[in-house]
Amino acid sequence: MIRIKSPLLRWLLIGLAISFSVGLLGLSLWLVRLDQDVRARYAGVRWVLPAQVYASPLELYPGARITVTELRRELERLGYRASDELTGPGTFALAGSELRIDTRAFAFWDGVQPEMRLAIKSDASGLSAIRAMGSDAAIDLLRLDPMLIGSIYPSHSGEDRVLVKLSEVPPLLPATLIRVEDRAFADHFGISPKGILRAAVSNLFSGRGRKQGGSTLTQQLIKNLFLSNEQSYGRKINEALMAILLERHVSKDDILEAYLNEVWLGQDGSRAIHGFGLASQFYFNKPLNELRPAEIALLVGIAKGPTVYNPRKSPERVKNRRDLVLQLMEDGGLIRDDEREAEALMPLGVLNSVTGGVERYPAFIDLVRRQIKGLYREEDLGSEGLRIFTTLDPRAQERLEARIIADLPDLEKNRQLKPGSLQAAGVVTSVEGGEVLAMVGDRNVRYPGFNRALDSRRPIGSLAKPFVYLAALADPSRYNLYSSIADEPIDLKMPNGSHWAPKNYDHKLHGNVPLHVALAKSYNLPTVRIGLDIGVDRVHDLIEAAGLQGPPRLPSMFLGAIDASPLDVAQIYSTLAASGYLTPLLAIREVMTKEGQPLSRYSFQLKQTLPEGPVYLTTWAMQKVIEFGTGRWAVSVLPAGQKFAGKTGTTDDARDSWFAGFGSDRVAVVWVGRDDNKPVGLDGAAGALRIWGRLMRDLDARGIDLTPPAGVEEAQIDPVSGLLADAGCAAQVTVPFLSGALPKDYAPCANAGQSSPLEWLKDIFR
Amino acid sequence: MTPFSNLAAAGKRCLPCLPVALLITLLLAACVAQPTVPTRSEPSQQTQPPALPPTTAPAPATTLPPLQPAPPPSHPLPSAESFPKTLAAAGAGPAVLALAKRAQTFRSADRHQDALGQYQRALRIEPKNAFVWQAIAETHLALHNVEQAESAARKSNSLARGNPWLELGNWRVIAAALGVYGNSPAAQAARTRADEISTVLAASGANVSGGAAAALPASSSAVP
């Protein structure tokens, strides 16, 4: 035993021993706490899983009205790759007249549709035959996987991700990640002394500038999950200790899977792209398991720092990085030499535009957010990974966008308006089922700002008129489509003493006009005359019954002093289009859990709120708007031989230009105006109608079914008198009337029946 | 639409055919012998509304609220058998038939919500198919969504274009849906309407026990 003579030294040593013991005790206690902490925090890791929003899937069936070109376009939109032959899910090939598709499996709400290899034939009218390849079995119906159009992520963190399982990712991905980031991952215990040493030596010789990190994947995960970005020794030590502790509790595979889902791989405005699942969609618009080695190399490469390695901003730098990763793949025996060479020749393949983000269809996603708000808690939407299936039809959406992008500059040019001064919004819905198929809320269709389709409530002008005429036509004892209405000045004394003296748009008077002509030509004075006769309340009630609450109970309502958004207008016109059945417009069809379990389905709700016969007569008059009225320009673009119904809308001094109308399957509403509410010099016909007409053509909308419903009968009418015509009349038109309300008298031109064979026959059986 | 109006419509488009049409109508009327219902003359030419039994004023299916007595007994049908009884006979495409088949499987398994989803897919393909609307009505009834059942059945009637088989099934759904609230006059009227169509169909020699007409709510069906 060594004797220490100096008492000072002895006390020093005792002190040292005590403080070492205390320190050791403290360290042990701290480690125990840290261990508990790591375990608790890791167990509590709940991935922020934003709700994923999908468009409606394209249904393919013999007879579907879609051309091969459109189908190819759809496949490309979904990220399917064209090749000479099918090479796995997500590929397609043109073989002579046949289009071959290897579809992706997808879990729909009503079951999983497996991967299918199809051969599709088409003819002039659409798809003609679908069969499974390698068999003669005809396929009646299938769905393509729906397009991911956005996610509802929490606004505070902006974290967005698509969760993946390690067992489902291509094995090349984790293997490459380990090769590049942490070669000793399988063997170390959380930290890698060799790695730290190598990094230290390397950093010593490289001097300032690019430093190598010695962090293992485990350390990186700890840092990403629990620690701040601060660079300090304290944090480094903490990170290392926590990494060692985590490895004691969690398997290597779990750590790897967590890393794959956690790592930050890019930024899209305020949205942070986390995990490889979402990054694959974000950069390549396809699922992870369809990535080729070069694409995997790119994603692994940019994990080093997505700001520096941004493939959209610095493609050269990213290509170098990717090729380096490819080289590491080859060195590690993950790919062959010739594979590396071939892959290195591939372009980056990164999409220019962001496809998966809310930035793509901001107006529609906005609608989905609002409709879902009342159904789920905000925190669940941002974190539970719900899968929301919507009604958006990407084909209709693309056409609506294309029209607004192309036509607004034309309108400005034709009217010598300042380029960029006009704004526009549009909505397309289905007639039956009330589904919102497309929505644009800004002429810059990707701009996620003010959504005019929902929030721009402007006076609807003459769009209100059909409801005045509907109120009249529902009273067959007083009105029919040929009732003569006086187009004469009106001067109304209002309760507050002021006078209201509306004028026609053309400031002319047209004498007595048939009721349907007054609507077709959008004359104001006959409309007010009818409205006053029928009563403000009746018209008010019909507009409410059609689905717009709270129009003011004032005579100015007849001429559209009603503020409404384009979506509101789509609602009330949908009720007309659906023969008087109101279906509240829906943007959501189904919601599923992240595991693919159906949670809720939203069936449309249907209620007859307007009388069918009068709606049919009103629609008949609205067809005249397009045949010879204010909407006749549309005849030049709509398919010949098909009838569409619609109405122009113009407000005072032409501040708002509206057109709303429908065929048998589509309702479309277009608004054009200025945000500062200044006159635009465009009436409904010169502005919105141009977009609407071409839009309906592009949508391949079908014309109205002209068969009268129950309670409506047609009669031959003399167009001059509006009375019954017979062989004696040179001109005759077929006009619908409510049953039992046909004109009783014959027109002056008619032979008045005495000698007609009909009368003779009637007499016999009387 | 009354079964008659097809004939009337034909007459309007083809004046020379009119006497022939009228004669056929009369003959048919005589066969079925319904003296209380006068034969209507050409509707577009008549100068006053046809005389109808006072208790059964015409009430179009479209008036709101749809709770009044149903229209009067139907006139004899020109040929009930000429109307399709099933979705397949109505010329639905293979896609809609496939969906209807899947829906039927769900219905048999009491999975009506899932069946409804299939019918709604079918509706996106053929939105004006009155048979699909009827199936939706029946499925809503099975789910006790009586208001939706009634609305969808009325919608089906709107699109039925005088098909008595469809109308029969729809009125039965409406009667059952309204009957949930007790034996109201509206429910009674709907039932009467169904019975009348059934009687007329039987009288015209049609086999009422088959096809859609046999359908009592939810169990039966217009789809294969």
PDB file of N, CA and C in Angstrom, chain A residues 154-199:
ATOM      1  N   PRO A 154     -50.818  19.869 -40.647  1.00  0.00           N
ATOM      2  CA  PRO A 154     -50.986  20.916 -39.638  1.00  0.00           C
ATOM      3  C   PRO A 154     -50.255  22.190 -40.042  1.00  0.00           C
ATOM      4  N   SER A 155     -50.916  23.302 -39.858  1.00  0.00           N
ATOM      5  CA  SER A 155     -50.332  24.539 -40.362  1.00  0.00           C
ATOM      6  C   SER A 155     -49.113  24.966 -39.542  1.00  0.00           C
ATOM      7  N   HIS A 156     -49.037  24.543 -38.223  1.00  0.00           N
ATOM      8  CA  HIS A 156     -47.922  25.059 -37.411  1.00  0.00           C
ATOM      9  C   HIS A 156     -46.585  24.448 -37.817  1.00  0.00           C
ATOM     10  N   SER A 157     -46.533  23.127 -38.088  1.00  0.00           N
ATOM     11  CA  SER A 157     -45.241  22.533 -38.428  1.00  0.00           C
ATOM     12  C   SER A 157     -45.065  22.387 -39.934  1.00  0.00           C
ATOM     13  N   GLY A 158     -46.153  22.303 -40.650  1.00  0.00           N
ATOM     14  CA  GLY A 158     -46.054  22.136 -42.095  1.00  0.00           C
ATOM     15  C   GLY A 158     -45.515  20.781 -42.500  1.00  0.00           C
ATOM     16  N   GLU A 159     -45.500  19.832 -41.527  1.00  0.00           N
ATOM     17  CA  GLU A 159     -44.912  18.530 -41.806  1.00  0.00           C
ATOM     18  C   GLU A 159     -45.856  17.675 -42.640  1.00  0.00           C
ATOM     19  N   ASP A 160     -45.365  17.185 -43.742  1.00  0.00           N
ATOM     20  CA  ASP A 160     -46.181  16.332 -44.596  1.00  0.00           C
ATOM     21  C   ASP A 160     -45.411  15.049 -44.857  1.00  0.00           C
ATOM     22  N   ARG A 161     -46.089  13.925 -44.801  1.00  0.00           N
ATOM     23  CA  ARG A 161     -45.407  12.663 -45.107  1.00  0.00           C
ATOM     24  C   ARG A 161     -46.393  11.604 -45.535  1.00  0.00           C
ATOM     25  N   VAL A 162     -45.870  10.593 -46.233  1.00  0.00           N
ATOM     26  CA  VAL A 162     -46.631   9.400 -46.581  1.00  0.00           C
ATOM     27  C   VAL A 162     -45.883   8.237 -45.941  1.00  0.00           C
ATOM     28  N   LEU A 163     -46.498   7.592 -44.956  1.00  0.00           N
ATOM     29  CA  LEU A 163     -45.805   6.566 -44.181  1.00  0.00           C
ATOM     30  C   LEU A 163     -45.499   5.329 -45.024  1.00  0.00           C
ATOM     31  N   VAL A 164     -44.280   4.778 -44.877  1.00  0.00           N
ATOM     32  CA  VAL A 164     -43.946   3.518 -45.557  1.00  0.00           C
ATOM     33  C   VAL A 164     -43.465   2.501 -44.524  1.00  0.00           C
ATOM     34  N   LYS A 165     -43.614   1.231 -44.877  1.00  0.00           N
ATOM     35  CA  LYS A 165     -43.091   0.157 -44.027  1.00  0.00           C
ATOM     36  C   LYS A 165     -41.804  -0.353 -44.644  1.00  0.00           C
ATOM     37  N   LEU A 166     -40.860  -0.768 -43.781  1.00  0.00           N
ATOM     38  CA  LEU A 166     -39.583  -1.253 -44.283  1.00  0.00           C
ATOM     39  C   LEU A 166     -39.798  -2.453 -45.212  1.00  0.00           C
ATOM     40  N   SER A 167     -40.781  -3.285 -44.862  1.00  0.00           N
ATOM     41  CA  SER A 167     -41.010  -4.492 -45.662  1.00  0.00           C
ATOM     42  C   SER A 167     -41.548  -4.152 -47.043  1.00  0.00           C
ATOM     43  N   GLU A 168     -42.048  -2.939 -47.219  1.00  0.00           N
ATOM     44  CA  GLU A 168     -42.667  -2.610 -48.504  1.00  0.00           C
ATOM     45  C   GLU A 168     -41.773  -1.768 -49.396  1.00  0.00           C
ATOM     46  N   VAL A 169     -40.664  -1.288 -48.864  1.00  0.00           N
ATOM     47  CA  VAL A 169     -39.811  -0.454 -49.724  1.00  0.00           C
ATOM     48  C   VAL A 169     -38.859  -1.358 -50.510  1.00  0.00           C
ATOM     49  N   PRO A 170     -38.432  -0.910 -51.687  1.00  0.00           N
ATOM     50  CA  PRO A 170     -37.476  -1.732 -52.432  1.00  0.00           C
ATOM     51  C   PRO A 170     -36.183  -1.877 -51.609  1.00  0.00           C
ATOM     52  N   PRO A 171     -35.654  -3.099 -51.459  1.00  0.00           N
ATOM     53  CA  PRO A 171     -34.502  -3.333 -50.584  1.00  0.00           C
ATOM     54  C   PRO A 171     -33.293  -2.473 -50.944  1.00  0.00           C
ATOM     55  N   LEU A 172     -33.226  -2.054 -52.203  1.00  0.00           N
ATOM     56  CA  LEU A 172     -32.095  -1.228 -52.614  1.00  0.00           C
ATOM     57  C   LEU A 172     -32.046   0.095 -51.838  1.00  0.00           C
ATOM     58  N   LEU A 173     -33.217   0.572 -51.420  1.00  0.00           N
ATOM     59  CA  LEU A 173     -33.242   1.874 -50.735  1.00  0.00           C
ATOM     60  C   LEU A 173     -32.531   1.826 -49.373  1.00  0.00           C
ATOM     61  N   PRO A 174     -32.945   0.951 -48.448  1.00  0.00           N
ATOM     62  CA  PRO A 174     -32.212   0.926 -47.171  1.00  0.00           C
ATOM     63  C   PRO A 174     -30.747   0.526 -47.353  1.00  0.00           C
ATOM     64  N   ALA A 175     -30.493  -0.363 -48.294  1.00  0.00           N
ATOM     65  CA  ALA A 175     -29.113  -0.797 -48.504  1.00  0.00           C
ATOM     66  C   ALA A 175     -28.240   0.379 -48.937  1.00  0.00           C
ATOM     67  N   THR A 176     -28.776   1.192 -49.845  1.00  0.00           N
ATOM     68  CA  THR A 176     -28.017   2.354 -50.310  1.00  0.00           C
ATOM     69  C   THR A 176     -27.845   3.369 -49.189  1.00  0.00           C
ATOM     70  N   LEU A 177     -28.915   3.550 -48.439  1.00  0.00           N
ATOM     71  CA  LEU A 177     -28.868   4.512 -47.341  1.00  0.00           C
ATOM     72  C   LEU A 177     -27.752   4.131 -46.358  1.00  0.00           C
ATOM     73  N   ILE A 178     -27.681   2.844 -46.025  1.00  0.00           N
ATOM     74  CA  ILE A 178     -26.648   2.372 -45.093  1.00  0.00           C
ATOM     75  C   ILE A 178     -25.262   2.565 -45.713  1.00  0.00           C
ATOM     76  N   ARG A 179     -25.150   2.221 -46.988  1.00  0.00           N
ATOM     77  CA  ARG A 179     -23.862   2.323 -47.670  1.00  0.00           C
ATOM     78  C   ARG A 179     -23.354   3.772 -47.654  1.00  0.00           C
ATOM     79  N   VAL A 180     -24.284   4.715 -47.839  1.00  0.00           N
ATOM     80  CA  VAL A 180     -23.867   6.108 -47.980  1.00  0.00           C
ATOM     81  C   VAL A 180     -23.721   6.784 -46.620  1.00  0.00           C
ATOM     82  N   GLU A 181     -24.654   6.532 -45.728  1.00  0.00           N
ATOM     83  CA  GLU A 181     -24.703   7.327 -44.493  1.00  0.00           C
ATOM     84  C   GLU A 181     -24.024   6.653 -43.303  1.00  0.00           C
ATOM     85  N   ASP A 182     -24.033   5.330 -43.246  1.00  0.00           N
ATOM     86  CA  ASP A 182     -23.609   4.660 -42.011  1.00  0.00           C
ATOM     87  C   ASP A 182     -23.252   3.210 -42.320  1.00  0.00           C
ATOM     88  N   ARG A 183     -22.021   3.029 -42.874  1.00  0.00           N
ATOM     89  CA  ARG A 183     -21.640   1.722 -43.372  1.00  0.00           C
ATOM     90  C   ARG A 183     -21.663   0.637 -42.293  1.00  0.00           C
ATOM     91  N   ALA A 184     -21.366   1.037 -41.057  1.00  0.00           N
ATOM     92  CA  ALA A 184     -21.275   0.044 -39.982  1.00  0.00           C
ATOM     93  C   ALA A 184     -22.588  -0.121 -39.231  1.00  0.00           C
ATOM     94  N   PHE A 185     -23.674   0.349 -39.833  1.00  0.00           N
ATOM     95  CA  PHE A 185     -24.972   0.385 -39.144  1.00  0.00           C
ATOM     96  C   PHE A 185     -25.335  -0.958 -38.498  1.00  0.00           C
ATOM     97  N   ALA A 186     -25.093  -2.051 -39.239  1.00  0.00           N
ATOM     98  CA  ALA A 186     -25.520  -3.351 -38.740  1.00  0.00           C
ATOM     99  C   ALA A 186     -24.735  -3.751 -37.494  1.00  0.00           C
ATOM    100  N   ASP A 187     -23.511  -3.235 -37.322  1.00  0.00           N
ATOM    101  CA  ASP A 187     -22.643  -3.745 -36.265  1.00  0.00           C
ATOM    102  C   ASP A 187     -22.492  -2.819 -35.067  1.00  0.00           C
ATOM    103  N   HIS A 188     -22.668  -1.503 -35.241  1.00  0.00           N
ATOM    104  CA  HIS A 188     -22.358  -0.612 -34.127  1.00  0.00           C
ATOM    105  C   HIS A 188     -23.472  -0.642 -33.076  1.00  0.00           C
ATOM    106  N   PHE A 189     -23.201  -0.001 -31.957  1.00  0.00           N
ATOM    107  CA  PHE A 189     -24.141  -0.036 -30.842  1.00  0.00           C
ATOM    108  C   PHE A 189     -24.841   1.313 -30.660  1.00  0.00           C
ATOM    109  N   GLY A 190     -24.906   2.070 -31.724  1.00  0.00           N
ATOM    110  CA  GLY A 190     -25.584   3.358 -31.633  1.00  0.00           C
ATOM    111  C   GLY A 190     -24.661   4.474 -32.076  1.00  0.00           C
ATOM    112  N   ILE A 191     -23.402   4.362 -31.679  1.00  0.00           N
ATOM    113  CA  ILE A 191     -22.410   5.293 -32.201  1.00  0.00           C
ATOM    114  C   ILE A 191     -21.289   4.450 -32.809  1.00  0.00           C
ATOM    115  N   SER A 192     -20.519   5.082 -33.682  1.00  0.00           N
ATOM    116  CA  SER A 192     -19.478   4.347 -34.371  1.00  0.00           C
ATOM    117  C   SER A 192     -18.149   5.052 -34.127  1.00  0.00           C
ATOM    118  N   PRO A 193     -17.352   4.541 -33.140  1.00  0.00           N
ATOM    119  CA  PRO A 193     -16.065   5.183 -32.849  1.00  0.00           C
ATOM    120  C   PRO A 193     -15.199   5.274 -34.106  1.00  0.00           C
ATOM    121  N   LYS A 194     -15.253   4.206 -34.929  1.00  0.00           N
ATOM    122  CA  LYS A 194     -14.458   4.219 -36.162  1.00  0.00           C
ATOM    123  C   LYS A 194     -14.896   5.364 -37.066  1.00  0.00           C
ATOM    124  N   GLY A 195     -16.193   5.514 -37.155  1.00  0.00           N
ATOM    125  CA  GLY A 195     -16.740   6.564 -37.997  1.00  0.00           C
ATOM    126  C   GLY A 195     -16.329   7.942 -37.499  1.00  0.00           C
ATOM    127  N   ILE A 196     -16.390   8.104 -36.175  1.00  0.00           N
ATOM    128  CA  ILE A 196     -16.036   9.402 -35.589  1.00  0.00           C
ATOM    129  C   ILE A 196     -14.563   9.692 -35.860  1.00  0.00           C
ATOM    130  N   LEU A 197     -13.726   8.649 -35.684  1.00  0.00           N
ATOM    131  CA  LEU A 197     -12.294   8.792 -35.914  1.00  0.00           C
ATOM    132  C   LEU A 197     -12.034   9.188 -37.360  1.00  0.00           C
ATOM    133  N   ARG A 198     -12.722   8.445 -38.294  1.00  0.00           N
ATOM    134  CA  ARG A 198     -12.525   8.716 -39.715  1.00  0.00           C
ATOM    135  C   ARG A 198     -12.934  10.159 -40.046  1.00  0.00           C
ATOM    136  N   ALA A 199     -14.046  10.565 -39.489  1.00  0.00           N
ATOM    137  CA  ALA A 199     -14.523  11.919 -39.748  1.00  0.00           C
ATOM    138  C   ALA A 199     -13.555  12.951 -39.184  1.00  0.00           C
TER     139      ALA A 199
END
